[in-house]
Structure formats: structure tokens, C-alpha cells
Coordinates of C-alpha atoms in Angstrom, one line a residue:
X1 CA 0.3 0.6 -0.1
X2 CA 1.1 3.3 -0.7
X3 CA 0.0 6.2 0.6
X4 CA 0.6 9.8 -1.6
X5 CA -0.4 12.7 -0.2
X6 CA 1.1 16.9 0.7
X7 CA 2.7 16.5 4.3
X8 CA 5.9 15.5 4.4
X9 CA 6.8 11.1 3.9
X10 CA 6.2 8.6 6.6
X11 CA 7.5 5.6 7.4
X12 CA 3.4 4.1 7.4
X13 CA 2.5 5.7 3.9
X14 CA 4.4 2.6 2.2
X15 CA 3.5 -1.3 3.9
X16 CA 2.7 -4.5 3.3
X17 CA -1.2 -5.6 3.6
X18 CA -1.5 -9.6 3.7
X19 CA -5.2 -10.7 2.7
X20 CA -6.4 -14.2 2.1
X21 CA -8.6 -12.4 -0.7
X22 CA -9.3 -9.0 -2.7
X23 CA -12.3 -7.5 -1.6
X24 CA -13.4 -5.8 -4.5
X25 CA -16.2 -2.9 -4.5
X26 CA -18.4 -2.0 -7.7
X27 CA -18.0 1.1 -8.8
X28 CA -20.5 4.3 -9.3
X29 CA -23.6 5.3 -8.2
X30 CA -25.3 2.0 -6.3
X31 CA -28.8 2.9 -7.4
X32 CA -27.6 3.3 -11.3
X33 CA -27.9 -0.5 -12.7
X34 CA -25.7 0.9 -15.5
X35 CA -23.2 -2.4 -15.9
X36 CA -19.5 -2.1 -15.2
X37 CA -16.5 -4.4 -15.8
X38 CA -14.3 -6.2 -13.6
X39 CA -11.6 -3.7 -15.2
X40 CA -13.1 -1.0 -14.1
X41 CA -13.6 -2.6 -10.1
X42 CA -10.2 -3.7 -10.0
X43 CA -9.0 0.2 -11.2
X44 CA -11.1 1.6 -8.8
X45 CA -10.1 -0.6 -5.9
X46 CA -6.3 -0.4 -6.4
X47 CA -5.6 2.9 -7.9
X48 CA -8.7 5.0 -6.9
X49 CA -8.8 5.5 -3.2
X50 CA -9.0 8.7 -1.2
X51 CA -8.4 8.0 2.7
X52 CA -9.4 10.7 5.2
X53 CA -8.0 11.4 8.6
X54 CA -4.5 10.4 8.6
X55 CA -2.1 12.3 11.4
X56 CA 1.2 13.3 9.1
X57 CA 3.9 16.0 10.0
X58 CA 3.5 19.4 7.7
X59 CA 5.9 22.3 6.2
X60 CA 5.8 23.5 9.6
X61 CA 6.7 20.2 11.5
X62 CA 3.1 20.5 13.0
X63 CA 0.7 17.3 13.0
X64 CA -2.0 18.1 10.8
X65 CA -5.1 15.8 9.3
X66 CA -4.5 15.1 5.6
X67 CA -6.5 13.1 3.0
X68 CA -4.3 10.6 1.1
X69 CA -4.8 8.9 -2.3
X70 CA -4.1 5.3 -1.6
X71 CA -2.5 2.9 -4.5
X72 CA -2.4 -0.5 -4.1
X73 CA -0.2 -3.4 -5.9
X74 CA -0.2 -6.7 -5.4
X75 CA 3.2 -8.2 -4.5
X76 CA 3.9 -11.3 -7.4
X77 CA 5.1 -13.6 -4.6
X78 CA 4.4 -15.4 -1.4
X79 CA 4.5 -13.3 2.3
X80 CA 6.2 -15.6 4.8
X81 CA 4.3 -13.8 7.3
X82 CA 0.4 -14.2 8.3
X83 CA -1.9 -11.0 8.6
X84 CA -0.6 -10.7 12.4
X85 CA 2.9 -10.0 11.3
X86 CA 3.8 -13.6 12.4
X87 CA 6.3 -16.1 10.9
X88 CA 4.5 -18.8 9.1
X89 CA 6.0 -22.4 9.1
X90 CA 5.4 -23.3 5.7
X91 CA 8.0 -24.6 3.4
X92 CA 8.7 -23.5 -0.5
X93 CA 7.9 -27.0 -1.7
X94 CA 3.9 -25.9 0.1
X95 CA 3.5 -23.2 -2.8
X96 CA 3.0 -23.9 -6.2
X97 CA 5.4 -23.1 -8.8
X98 CA 3.2 -22.1 -12.0
X99 CA -0.2 -21.0 -11.3
X100 CA -1.2 -18.6 -8.4
X101 CA -5.3 -18.3 -7.5
X102 CA -6.4 -14.7 -6.9
X103 CA -9.7 -15.0 -5.1
X104 CA -11.6 -12.4 -5.7
X105 CA -15.0 -10.9 -4.0
X106 CA -17.4 -8.2 -5.3
X107 CA -19.2 -6.5 -2.5
X108 CA -22.6 -6.4 -4.0
X109 CA -24.4 -4.9 -0.8
X110 CA -24.3 -1.2 0.1
X111 CA -26.3 0.5 3.3
X112 CA -28.7 3.5 3.0
X113 CA -29.0 5.9 4.9
X114 CA -30.8 4.1 8.0
X115 CA -27.7 1.7 7.6
X116 CA -30.6 -0.7 6.3
X117 CA -28.0 -3.3 3.8
X118 CA -29.3 -3.6 0.1
X119 CA -28.5 -5.2 -3.0
X120 CA -26.4 -3.4 -5.8
X121 CA -27.7 -5.0 -8.8
X122 CA -25.5 -3.8 -10.7
X123 CA -24.0 -6.3 -13.5
X124 CA -20.8 -6.7 -13.6
X125 CA -18.8 -7.9 -16.6
X126 CA -16.5 -10.6 -15.8
X127 CA -14.4 -11.3 -19.3
X128 CA -12.4 -14.8 -19.0
X129 CA -8.4 -13.2 -19.0
X130 CA -7.7 -10.0 -17.3
X131 CA -4.3 -8.3 -18.0
X132 CA -3.3 -7.7 -14.3
X133 CA -0.1 -6.2 -14.8
X134 CA -0.7 -2.9 -13.6
X135 CA -2.3 -3.9 -10.8
X136 CA 1.2 -6.1 -9.7
X137 CA 4.2 -4.2 -8.2
X138 CA 6.4 -4.2 -10.8
X139 CA 9.7 -2.8 -8.5
X140 CA 9.4 -5.9 -6.3
X141 CA 10.0 -8.0 -9.5
X142 CA 13.2 -8.8 -8.6
X143 CA 12.5 -10.0 -4.9
X144 CA 12.1 -14.0 -4.5
X145 CA 11.5 -15.7 -6.3
X146 CA 13.8 -14.2 -8.9
X147 CA 12.7 -13.6 -12.4
X148 CA 16.3 -12.3 -13.0
X149 CA 15.5 -9.6 -15.6
X150 CA 13.0 -11.5 -17.6
X151 CA 10.1 -9.6 -18.5
X152 CA 6.8 -11.3 -16.6
X153 CA 3.1 -10.9 -17.8
X154 CA 0.6 -11.2 -15.4
X155 CA -2.9 -12.6 -16.2
X156 CA -6.0 -13.7 -14.2
X157 CA -7.5 -16.4 -15.8
X158 CA -11.2 -16.9 -14.3
X159 CA -12.0 -20.7 -13.2
X160 CA -15.1 -20.4 -11.0
X161 CA -17.3 -18.3 -9.8
X162 CA -19.6 -18.3 -6.7
X163 CA -23.3 -16.3 -7.2
X164 CA -25.1 -15.5 -4.0
X165 CA -29.2 -15.4 -5.3
X166 CA -31.4 -13.2 -2.9
X167 CA -31.8 -9.6 -2.3
X168 CA -30.9 -9.9 1.8
X169 CA -28.0 -10.1 3.7
X170 CA -29.9 -13.2 5.6
X171 CA -31.4 -15.2 2.9
X172 CA -30.7 -16.5 -0.2
X173 CA -28.7 -19.3 -2.1
X174 CA -25.3 -19.9 -3.2
X175 CA -24.9 -21.6 -6.9
X176 CA -21.0 -22.1 -8.2
X177 CA -19.9 -22.5 -11.5
X178 CA -16.6 -23.5 -12.8
X179 CA -15.1 -22.8 -16.2
X180 CA -14.9 -25.9 -18.4
X181 CA -11.7 -25.5 -20.6
X182 CA -12.4 -28.2 -23.3
X183 CA -15.9 -26.1 -24.8
X184 CA -14.8 -23.1 -22.6
X185 CA -18.5 -23.0 -20.8
X186 CA -19.3 -22.5 -17.5
X187 CA -20.8 -25.4 -16.0
X188 CA -23.2 -25.6 -12.4
X189 CA -21.5 -28.0 -9.9
X190 CA -22.5 -27.1 -6.6
X191 CA -26.3 -25.9 -5.2
X192 CA -27.3 -25.4 -1.8
X193 CA -29.9 -23.2 0.4

């Protein structure tokens, strides 16, 4: 995570955050049902966030509250620590050597003025492939595992989807789909209430 603001630089302006999945908000007015693309939602998540109420030192060396533009970049390797900063006991053989799985969650619910949850009904277009190079920290490309100067391209390939059917957080059902590579269509693999 990188924070950009007009105050003096701080050690907390750049830090590593570990998460098990990426929770992506659906951009735009939640009441407008104009469809959006997954790429638009990813750009909004990674590059278009403003954080308010950050205490930093200004040009006159006073503590002041500033707003900052937050930019997130995915590190192209596994972390050796968990979310609490503790070292994990995994060894290199526990990690895949080819494809990484990146779980994304589209946040489909918002809250109205009365703090009641409501479903965001916008359609989100999810293509079979997404160029992910713009969301990966290219400065970390020579960190382990070393790419040794080889230009690496990051591309997401859609493998499966789990959908929630229902208008409330507390009810509905889920249906899962997985991509069949032979005929490039989705097949349902799970359905429960």
C-alpha cells in the first residue's frame, strides 16, 4: 500500500498488507444499474481510493490531519508472514510453482441512510482473461522468486464463480460455476440453500 499526500513522508506511507482475498467494491452509484466491467472495479480498488483523517507532519513540522490517495499493488510472491506479522511455518514446497489463485469478492451490498443493507443490482462483466500487469508491484519483480531480468506478464484467468441469489444478506442461496476448458463454457457444480 502506498499513500500519497501533501505532508511530509512517513514510514507508514508504504507498508505490506496481507489478505486472503481481494474484496472489490462495485464502482459508481449503487442505484444506477448501468453495467460495469471487472477491470473498472479493479482500477477503482487498486488506484482510486482516498483515505481521510491521517495524521502527518506538515511543512511547519506540526501534526495535521490530511487526506491521502491510496494506491495498492499486488506483490508477485508469497509472504512469509501472516496478517498479524508472525512468521508462518510453510516451506517452499507448500507453494505452487506455476499458477497462483487470486480469490476476488465483489461486494454486492451497500447500506442506505437508515443503515439497512441493500443489494447492488449492477451487472458486472467478467471476461475470461484480465491483464493484471497494472496491479502488480513491478518494483518487487526481482524479489524472491527472482525473475532474473525476464519480463513477466501477469494475467488472470477466470476459473470459477460462486453467486449469491437473494436480496438480503440473511437469506438466499448460492450457486457455483466452474469453467470447462474443453468447450469454454460454465457448468454448475454446486447448489445449496
